[in-house]
PDB file of C-alpha atoms in Angstrom:
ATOM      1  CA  UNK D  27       0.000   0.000   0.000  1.00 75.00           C
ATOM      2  CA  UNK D  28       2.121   3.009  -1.184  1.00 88.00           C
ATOM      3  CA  UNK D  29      -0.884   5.213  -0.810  1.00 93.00           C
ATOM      4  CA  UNK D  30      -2.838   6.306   2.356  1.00 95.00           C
ATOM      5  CA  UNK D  31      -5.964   8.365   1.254  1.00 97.00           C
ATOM      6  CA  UNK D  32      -7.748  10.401   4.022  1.00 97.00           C
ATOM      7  CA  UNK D  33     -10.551  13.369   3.241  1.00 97.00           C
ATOM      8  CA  UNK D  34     -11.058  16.500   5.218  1.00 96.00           C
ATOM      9  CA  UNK D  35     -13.221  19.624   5.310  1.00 95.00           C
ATOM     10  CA  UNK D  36     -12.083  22.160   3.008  1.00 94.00           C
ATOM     11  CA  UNK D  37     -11.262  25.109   5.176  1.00 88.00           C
ATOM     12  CA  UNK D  38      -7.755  24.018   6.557  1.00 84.00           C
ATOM     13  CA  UNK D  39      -5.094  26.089   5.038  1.00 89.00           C
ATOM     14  CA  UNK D  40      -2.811  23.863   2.921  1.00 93.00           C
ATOM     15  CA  UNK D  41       0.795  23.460   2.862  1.00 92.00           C
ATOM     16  CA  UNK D  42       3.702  21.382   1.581  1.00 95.00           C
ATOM     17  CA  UNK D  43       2.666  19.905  -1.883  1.00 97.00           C
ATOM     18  CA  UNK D  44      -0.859  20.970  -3.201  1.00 98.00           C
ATOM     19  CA  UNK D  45      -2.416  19.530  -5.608  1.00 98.00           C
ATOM     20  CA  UNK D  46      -5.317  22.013  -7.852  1.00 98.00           C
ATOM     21  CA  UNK D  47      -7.705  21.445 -10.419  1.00 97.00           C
ATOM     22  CA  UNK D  48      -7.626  23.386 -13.386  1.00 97.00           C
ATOM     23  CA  UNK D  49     -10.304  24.619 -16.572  1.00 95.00           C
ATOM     24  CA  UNK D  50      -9.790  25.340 -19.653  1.00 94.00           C
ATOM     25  CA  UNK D  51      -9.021  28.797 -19.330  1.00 95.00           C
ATOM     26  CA  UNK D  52      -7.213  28.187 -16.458  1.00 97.00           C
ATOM     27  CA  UNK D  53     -10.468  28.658 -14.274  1.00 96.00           C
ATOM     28  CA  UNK D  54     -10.181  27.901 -11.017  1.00 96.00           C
ATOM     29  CA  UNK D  55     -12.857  26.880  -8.036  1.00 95.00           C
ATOM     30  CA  UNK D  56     -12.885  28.477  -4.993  1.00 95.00           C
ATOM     31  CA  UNK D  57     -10.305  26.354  -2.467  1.00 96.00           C
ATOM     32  CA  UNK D  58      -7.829  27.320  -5.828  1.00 96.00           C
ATOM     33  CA  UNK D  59      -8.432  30.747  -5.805  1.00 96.00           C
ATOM     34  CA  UNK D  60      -8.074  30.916  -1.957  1.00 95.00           C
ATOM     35  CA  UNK D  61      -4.065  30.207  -2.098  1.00 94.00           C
ATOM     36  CA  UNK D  62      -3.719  33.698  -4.221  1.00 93.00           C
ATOM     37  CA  UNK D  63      -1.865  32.243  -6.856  1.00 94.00           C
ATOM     38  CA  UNK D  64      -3.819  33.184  -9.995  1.00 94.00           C
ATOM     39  CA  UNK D  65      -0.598  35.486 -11.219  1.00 94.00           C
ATOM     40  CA  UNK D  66       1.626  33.123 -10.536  1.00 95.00           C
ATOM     41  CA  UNK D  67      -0.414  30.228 -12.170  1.00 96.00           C
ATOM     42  CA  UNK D  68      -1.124  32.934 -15.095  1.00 96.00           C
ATOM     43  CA  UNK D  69       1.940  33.649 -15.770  1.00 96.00           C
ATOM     44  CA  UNK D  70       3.368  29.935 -15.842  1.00 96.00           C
ATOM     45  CA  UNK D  71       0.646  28.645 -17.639  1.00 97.00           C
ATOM     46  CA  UNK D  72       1.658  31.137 -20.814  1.00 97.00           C
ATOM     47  CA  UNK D  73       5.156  30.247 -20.104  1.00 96.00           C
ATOM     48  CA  UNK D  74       4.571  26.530 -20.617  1.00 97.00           C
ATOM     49  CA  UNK D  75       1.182  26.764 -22.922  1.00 97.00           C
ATOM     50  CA  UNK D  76      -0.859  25.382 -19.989  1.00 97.00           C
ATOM     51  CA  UNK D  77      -4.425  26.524 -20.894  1.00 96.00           C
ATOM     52  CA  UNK D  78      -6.277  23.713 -18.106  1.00 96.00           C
ATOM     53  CA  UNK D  79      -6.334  21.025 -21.211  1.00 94.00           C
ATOM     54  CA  UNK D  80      -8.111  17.644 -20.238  1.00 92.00           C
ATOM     55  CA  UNK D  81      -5.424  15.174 -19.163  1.00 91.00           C
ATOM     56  CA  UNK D  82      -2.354  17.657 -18.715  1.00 95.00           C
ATOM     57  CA  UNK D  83      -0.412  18.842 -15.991  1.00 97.00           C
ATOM     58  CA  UNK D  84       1.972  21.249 -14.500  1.00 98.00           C
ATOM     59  CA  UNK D  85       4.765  21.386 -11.862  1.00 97.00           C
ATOM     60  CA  UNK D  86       5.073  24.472 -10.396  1.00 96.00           C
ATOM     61  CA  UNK D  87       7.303  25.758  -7.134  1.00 93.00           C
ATOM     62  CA  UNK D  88       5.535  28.118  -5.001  1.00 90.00           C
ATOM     63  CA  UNK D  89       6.889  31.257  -4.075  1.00 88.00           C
ATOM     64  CA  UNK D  90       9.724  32.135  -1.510  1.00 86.00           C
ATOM     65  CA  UNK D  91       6.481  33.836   0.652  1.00 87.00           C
ATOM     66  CA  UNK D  92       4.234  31.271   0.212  1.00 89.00           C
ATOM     67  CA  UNK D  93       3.348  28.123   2.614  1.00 90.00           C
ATOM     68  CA  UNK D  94       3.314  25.759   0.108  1.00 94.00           C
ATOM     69  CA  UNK D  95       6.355  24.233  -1.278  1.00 94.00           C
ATOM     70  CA  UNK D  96       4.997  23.044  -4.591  1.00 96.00           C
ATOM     71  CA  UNK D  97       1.877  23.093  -6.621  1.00 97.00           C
ATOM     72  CA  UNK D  98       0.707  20.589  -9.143  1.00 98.00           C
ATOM     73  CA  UNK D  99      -1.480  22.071 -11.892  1.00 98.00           C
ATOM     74  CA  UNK D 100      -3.981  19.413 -12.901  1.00 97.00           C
ATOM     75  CA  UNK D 101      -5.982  20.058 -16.049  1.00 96.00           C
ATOM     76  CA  UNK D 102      -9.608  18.792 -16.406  1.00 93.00           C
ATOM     77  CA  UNK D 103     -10.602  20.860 -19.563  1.00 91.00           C
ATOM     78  CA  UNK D 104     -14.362  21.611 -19.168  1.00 84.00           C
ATOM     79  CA  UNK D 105     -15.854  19.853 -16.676  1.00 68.00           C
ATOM     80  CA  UNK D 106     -17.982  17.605 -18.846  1.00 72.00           C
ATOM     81  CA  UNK D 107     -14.902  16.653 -20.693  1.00 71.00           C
ATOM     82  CA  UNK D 108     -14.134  14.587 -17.492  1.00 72.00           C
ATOM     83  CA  UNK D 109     -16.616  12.889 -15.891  1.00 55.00           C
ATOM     84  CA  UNK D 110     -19.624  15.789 -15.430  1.00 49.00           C
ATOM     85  CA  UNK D 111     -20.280  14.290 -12.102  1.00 41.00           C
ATOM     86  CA  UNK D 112     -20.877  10.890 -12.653  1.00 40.00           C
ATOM     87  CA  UNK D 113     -19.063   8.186 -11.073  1.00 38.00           C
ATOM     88  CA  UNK D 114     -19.310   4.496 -10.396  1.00 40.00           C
ATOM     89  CA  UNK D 115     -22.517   4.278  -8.308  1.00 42.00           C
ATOM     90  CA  UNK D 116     -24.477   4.988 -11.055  1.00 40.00           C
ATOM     91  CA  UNK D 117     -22.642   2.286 -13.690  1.00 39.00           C
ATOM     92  CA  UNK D 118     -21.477   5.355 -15.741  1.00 40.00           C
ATOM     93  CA  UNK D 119     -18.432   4.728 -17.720  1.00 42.00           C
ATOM     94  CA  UNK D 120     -17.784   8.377 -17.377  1.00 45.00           C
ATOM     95  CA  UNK D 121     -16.687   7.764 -13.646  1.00 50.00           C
ATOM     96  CA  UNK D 122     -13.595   6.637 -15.197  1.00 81.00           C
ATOM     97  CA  UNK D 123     -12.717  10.096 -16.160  1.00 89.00           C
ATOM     98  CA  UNK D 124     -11.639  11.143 -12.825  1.00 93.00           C
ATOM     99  CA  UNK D 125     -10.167   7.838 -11.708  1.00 94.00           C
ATOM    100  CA  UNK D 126      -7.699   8.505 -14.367  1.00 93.00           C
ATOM    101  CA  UNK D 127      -7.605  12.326 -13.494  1.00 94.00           C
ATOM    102  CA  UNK D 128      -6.795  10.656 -10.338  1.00 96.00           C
ATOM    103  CA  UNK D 129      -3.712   8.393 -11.584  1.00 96.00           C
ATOM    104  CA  UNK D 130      -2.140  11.553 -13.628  1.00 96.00           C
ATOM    105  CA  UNK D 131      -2.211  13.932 -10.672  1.00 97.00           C
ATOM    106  CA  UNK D 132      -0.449  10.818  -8.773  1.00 97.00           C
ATOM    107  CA  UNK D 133       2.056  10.732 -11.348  1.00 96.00           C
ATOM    108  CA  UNK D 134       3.021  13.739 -11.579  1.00 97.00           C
ATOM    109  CA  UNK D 135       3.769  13.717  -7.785  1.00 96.00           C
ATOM    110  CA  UNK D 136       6.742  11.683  -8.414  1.00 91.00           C
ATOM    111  CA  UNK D 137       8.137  10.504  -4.819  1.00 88.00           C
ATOM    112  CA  UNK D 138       6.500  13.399  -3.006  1.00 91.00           C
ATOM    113  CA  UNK D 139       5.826  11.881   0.596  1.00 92.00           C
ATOM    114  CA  UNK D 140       3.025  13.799   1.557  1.00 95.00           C
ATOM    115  CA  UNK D 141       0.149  16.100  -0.710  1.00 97.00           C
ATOM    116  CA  UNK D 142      -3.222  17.710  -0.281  1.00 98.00           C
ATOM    117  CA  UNK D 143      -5.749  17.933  -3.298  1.00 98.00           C
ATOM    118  CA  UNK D 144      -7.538  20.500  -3.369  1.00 98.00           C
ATOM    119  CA  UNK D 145     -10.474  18.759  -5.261  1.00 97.00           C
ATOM    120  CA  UNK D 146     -13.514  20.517  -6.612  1.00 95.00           C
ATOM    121  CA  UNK D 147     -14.908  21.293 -10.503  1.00 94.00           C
ATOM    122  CA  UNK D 148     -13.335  24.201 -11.795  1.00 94.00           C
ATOM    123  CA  UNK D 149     -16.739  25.346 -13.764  1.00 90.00           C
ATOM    124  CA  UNK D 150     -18.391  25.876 -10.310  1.00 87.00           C
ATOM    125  CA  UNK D 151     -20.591  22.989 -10.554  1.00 89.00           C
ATOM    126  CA  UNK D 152     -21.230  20.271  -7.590  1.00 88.00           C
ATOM    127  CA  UNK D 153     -19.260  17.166  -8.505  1.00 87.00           C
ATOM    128  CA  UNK D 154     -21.537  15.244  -6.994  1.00 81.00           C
ATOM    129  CA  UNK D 155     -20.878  12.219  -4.399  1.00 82.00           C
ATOM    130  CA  UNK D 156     -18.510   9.819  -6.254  1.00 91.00           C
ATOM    131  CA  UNK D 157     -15.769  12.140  -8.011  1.00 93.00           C
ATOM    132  CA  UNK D 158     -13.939  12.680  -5.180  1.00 96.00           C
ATOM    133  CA  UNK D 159     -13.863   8.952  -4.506  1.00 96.00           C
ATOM    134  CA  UNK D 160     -12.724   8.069  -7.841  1.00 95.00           C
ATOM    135  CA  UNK D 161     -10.295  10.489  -7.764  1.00 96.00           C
ATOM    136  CA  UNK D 162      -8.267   8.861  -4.860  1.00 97.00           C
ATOM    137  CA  UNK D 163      -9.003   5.424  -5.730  1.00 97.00           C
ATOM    138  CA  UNK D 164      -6.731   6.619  -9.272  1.00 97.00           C
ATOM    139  CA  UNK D 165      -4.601   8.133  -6.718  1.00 97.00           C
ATOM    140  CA  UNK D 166      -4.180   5.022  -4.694  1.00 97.00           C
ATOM    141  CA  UNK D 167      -4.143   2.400  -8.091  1.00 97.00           C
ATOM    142  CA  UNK D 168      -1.469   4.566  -9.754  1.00 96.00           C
ATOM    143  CA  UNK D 169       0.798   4.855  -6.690  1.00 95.00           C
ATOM    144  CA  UNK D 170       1.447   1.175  -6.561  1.00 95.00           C
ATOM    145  CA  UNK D 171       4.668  -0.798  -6.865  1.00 91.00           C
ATOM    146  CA  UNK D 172       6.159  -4.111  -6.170  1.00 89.00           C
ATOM    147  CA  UNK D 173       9.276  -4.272  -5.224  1.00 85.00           C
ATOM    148  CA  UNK D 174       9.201  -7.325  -3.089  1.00 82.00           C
ATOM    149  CA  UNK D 175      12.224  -8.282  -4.818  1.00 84.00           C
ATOM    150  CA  UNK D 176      13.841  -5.317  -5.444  1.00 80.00           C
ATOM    151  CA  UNK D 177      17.609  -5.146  -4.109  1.00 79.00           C
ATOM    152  CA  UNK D 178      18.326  -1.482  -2.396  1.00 75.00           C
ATOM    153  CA  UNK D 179      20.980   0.047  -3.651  1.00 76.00           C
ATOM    154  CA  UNK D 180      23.241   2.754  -1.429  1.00 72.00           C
ATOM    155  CA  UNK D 181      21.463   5.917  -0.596  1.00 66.00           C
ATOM    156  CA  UNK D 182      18.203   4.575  -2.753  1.00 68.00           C
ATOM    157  CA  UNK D 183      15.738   3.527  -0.399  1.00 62.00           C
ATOM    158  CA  UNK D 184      12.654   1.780  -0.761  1.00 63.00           C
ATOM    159  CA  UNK D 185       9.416   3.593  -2.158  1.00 66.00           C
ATOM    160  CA  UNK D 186       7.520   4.732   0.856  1.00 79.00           C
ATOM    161  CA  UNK D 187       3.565   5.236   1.442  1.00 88.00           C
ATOM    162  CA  UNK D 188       2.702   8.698   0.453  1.00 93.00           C
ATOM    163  CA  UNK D 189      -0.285  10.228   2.570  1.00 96.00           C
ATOM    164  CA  UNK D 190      -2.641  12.261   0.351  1.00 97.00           C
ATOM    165  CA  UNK D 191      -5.441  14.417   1.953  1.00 97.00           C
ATOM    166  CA  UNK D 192      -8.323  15.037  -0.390  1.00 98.00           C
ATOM    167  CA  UNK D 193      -9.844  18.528   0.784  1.00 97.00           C
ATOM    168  CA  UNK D 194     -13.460  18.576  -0.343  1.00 96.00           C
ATOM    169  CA  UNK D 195     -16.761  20.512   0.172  1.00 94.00           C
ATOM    170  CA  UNK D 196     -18.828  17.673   1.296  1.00 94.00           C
ATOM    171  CA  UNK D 197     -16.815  15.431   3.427  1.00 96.00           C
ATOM    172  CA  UNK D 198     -19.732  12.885   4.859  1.00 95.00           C
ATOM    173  CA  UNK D 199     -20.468  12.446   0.831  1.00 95.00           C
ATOM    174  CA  UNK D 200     -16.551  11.586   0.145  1.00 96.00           C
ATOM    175  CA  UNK D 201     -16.427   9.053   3.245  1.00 96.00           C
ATOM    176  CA  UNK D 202     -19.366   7.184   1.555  1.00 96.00           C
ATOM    177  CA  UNK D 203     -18.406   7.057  -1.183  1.00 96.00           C
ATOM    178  CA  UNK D 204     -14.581   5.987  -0.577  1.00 97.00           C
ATOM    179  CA  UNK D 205     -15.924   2.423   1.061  1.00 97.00           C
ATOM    180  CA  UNK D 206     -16.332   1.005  -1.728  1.00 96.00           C
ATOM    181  CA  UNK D 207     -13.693   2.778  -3.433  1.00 96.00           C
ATOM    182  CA  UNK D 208     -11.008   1.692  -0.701  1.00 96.00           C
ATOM    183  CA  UNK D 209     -12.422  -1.667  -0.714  1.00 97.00           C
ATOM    184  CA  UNK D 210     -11.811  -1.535  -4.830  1.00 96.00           C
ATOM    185  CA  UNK D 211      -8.801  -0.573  -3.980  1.00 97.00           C
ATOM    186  CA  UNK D 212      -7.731  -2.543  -1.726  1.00 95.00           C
ATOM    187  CA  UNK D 213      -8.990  -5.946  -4.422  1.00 96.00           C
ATOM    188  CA  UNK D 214      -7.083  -4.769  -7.702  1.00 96.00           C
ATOM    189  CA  UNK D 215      -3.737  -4.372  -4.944  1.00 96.00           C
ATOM    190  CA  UNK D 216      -4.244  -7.217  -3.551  1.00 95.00           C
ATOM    191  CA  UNK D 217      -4.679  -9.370  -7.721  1.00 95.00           C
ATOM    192  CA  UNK D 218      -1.133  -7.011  -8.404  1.00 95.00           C
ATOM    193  CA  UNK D 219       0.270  -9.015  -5.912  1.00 93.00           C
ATOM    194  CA  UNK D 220      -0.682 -12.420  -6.659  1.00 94.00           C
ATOM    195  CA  UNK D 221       0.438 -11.949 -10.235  1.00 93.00           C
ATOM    196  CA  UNK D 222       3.554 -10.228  -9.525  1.00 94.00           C
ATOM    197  CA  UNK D 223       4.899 -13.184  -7.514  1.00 93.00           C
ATOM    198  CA  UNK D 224       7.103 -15.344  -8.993  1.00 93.00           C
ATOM    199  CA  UNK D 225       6.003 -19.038  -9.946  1.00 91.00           C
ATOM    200  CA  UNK D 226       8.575 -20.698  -7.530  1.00 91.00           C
ATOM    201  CA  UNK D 227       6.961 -18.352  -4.692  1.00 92.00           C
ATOM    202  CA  UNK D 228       3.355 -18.763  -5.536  1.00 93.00           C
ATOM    203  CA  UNK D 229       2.154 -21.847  -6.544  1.00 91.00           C
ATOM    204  CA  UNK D 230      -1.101 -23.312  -6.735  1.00 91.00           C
ATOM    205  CA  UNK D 231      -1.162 -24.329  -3.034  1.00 93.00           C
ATOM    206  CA  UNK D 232       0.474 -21.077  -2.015  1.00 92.00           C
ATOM    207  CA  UNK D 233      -2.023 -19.336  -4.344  1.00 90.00           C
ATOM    208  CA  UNK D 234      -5.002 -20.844  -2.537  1.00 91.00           C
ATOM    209  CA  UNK D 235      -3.644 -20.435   0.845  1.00 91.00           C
ATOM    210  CA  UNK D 236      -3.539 -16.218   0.208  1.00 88.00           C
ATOM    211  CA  UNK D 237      -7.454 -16.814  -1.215  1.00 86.00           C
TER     212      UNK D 237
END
């Protein structure tokens, strides 16, 4: 489990690593526009031709006076072009939108130890119960690795969980939702492993012994 997911109220001031949603446009919701970063984010979006595309992203180091240390520009294009809303407890395929919104912004965190996403829509619409959800269980799929195996070399050490907070307007809504989620989650790990392990380590009796 290289991933612990935990939700909280937005209202705590964020620092360290922050993860924010972006528009096409570069519109930004309201826990974005909070950190007072639009002319920094302005400016190094038209340095780097960041315009909030679907599916893009952008590393950026916050300012000497600022309490965050770095700030990950995730683009979700209009909001529709994601997911509008819908996620997996209605069957919607769209709910894979922001599951995979989820893996990119875990991606682009690299080996960042710690992060807080700042998750909302952009447009200014509700996301609804599920987004947030899907976005951490892409979070938590994307930050996985086995290295069972893996022989440490000098001064590299292992990779190490990485605790994300997901800040979001409706935190009773996220915590539902994320049960199933986590327990997704938890399944698809869980089949990584199995078929990760070498034959000589997991054979059939081993196999049905984990079942």
């Amino acid at each position: 489990d290289f991933a612990k997911i935990a939700f909280a109220k937005v209202g705590r001031k964020p620092a360290g690593t922050v993860v924010i949603l972006v528009g096409e446009g570069l519109a930004l919701g309201p826990q974005a526009k909070d950190l007072k970063l639009d002319a920094l984010i302005s400016r190094a979006g038209a340095t780097a031709e960041f315009t909030g595309k679907a599916k893009t992203t952008l590393d950026l180091l916050a300012p000497a006076d600022s309490p965050l240390d770095r700030l990950i520009l995730v683009g979700t294009g209009t909001g529709d072009e994601i997911a509008d809303g819908k996620g997996a407890d209605n069957g919607g395929a769209e709910g894979n939108g922001w599951v995979n919104l989820g893996g990119l912004a875990m991606g682009a965190l690299g080996k960042t130890k710690a992060a807080t996403v700042l998750f909302e829509r952009p447009d200014g619409k509700k996301p609804g119960r599920g987004p947030a959800a899907d976005f951490a269980l892409g979070m938590k799929l994307r930050a996985y690795a086995f290295d069972n195996y893996k022989i440490e070399k000098e001064g590299e050490p292992k990779k190490k969980t990485a605790t994300i907070t997901v800040s979001v307007a409706d935190l009773a809504d996220a915590q539902a939702a994320w049960v199933a989620r986590g327990a997704i989650a938890d399944a698809v790990l869980f089949a990584r492993d199995l078929v990760n392990e070498p034959p000589n380590v997991l054979g059939p009796v081993e196999f049905a012994d984990r079942a």
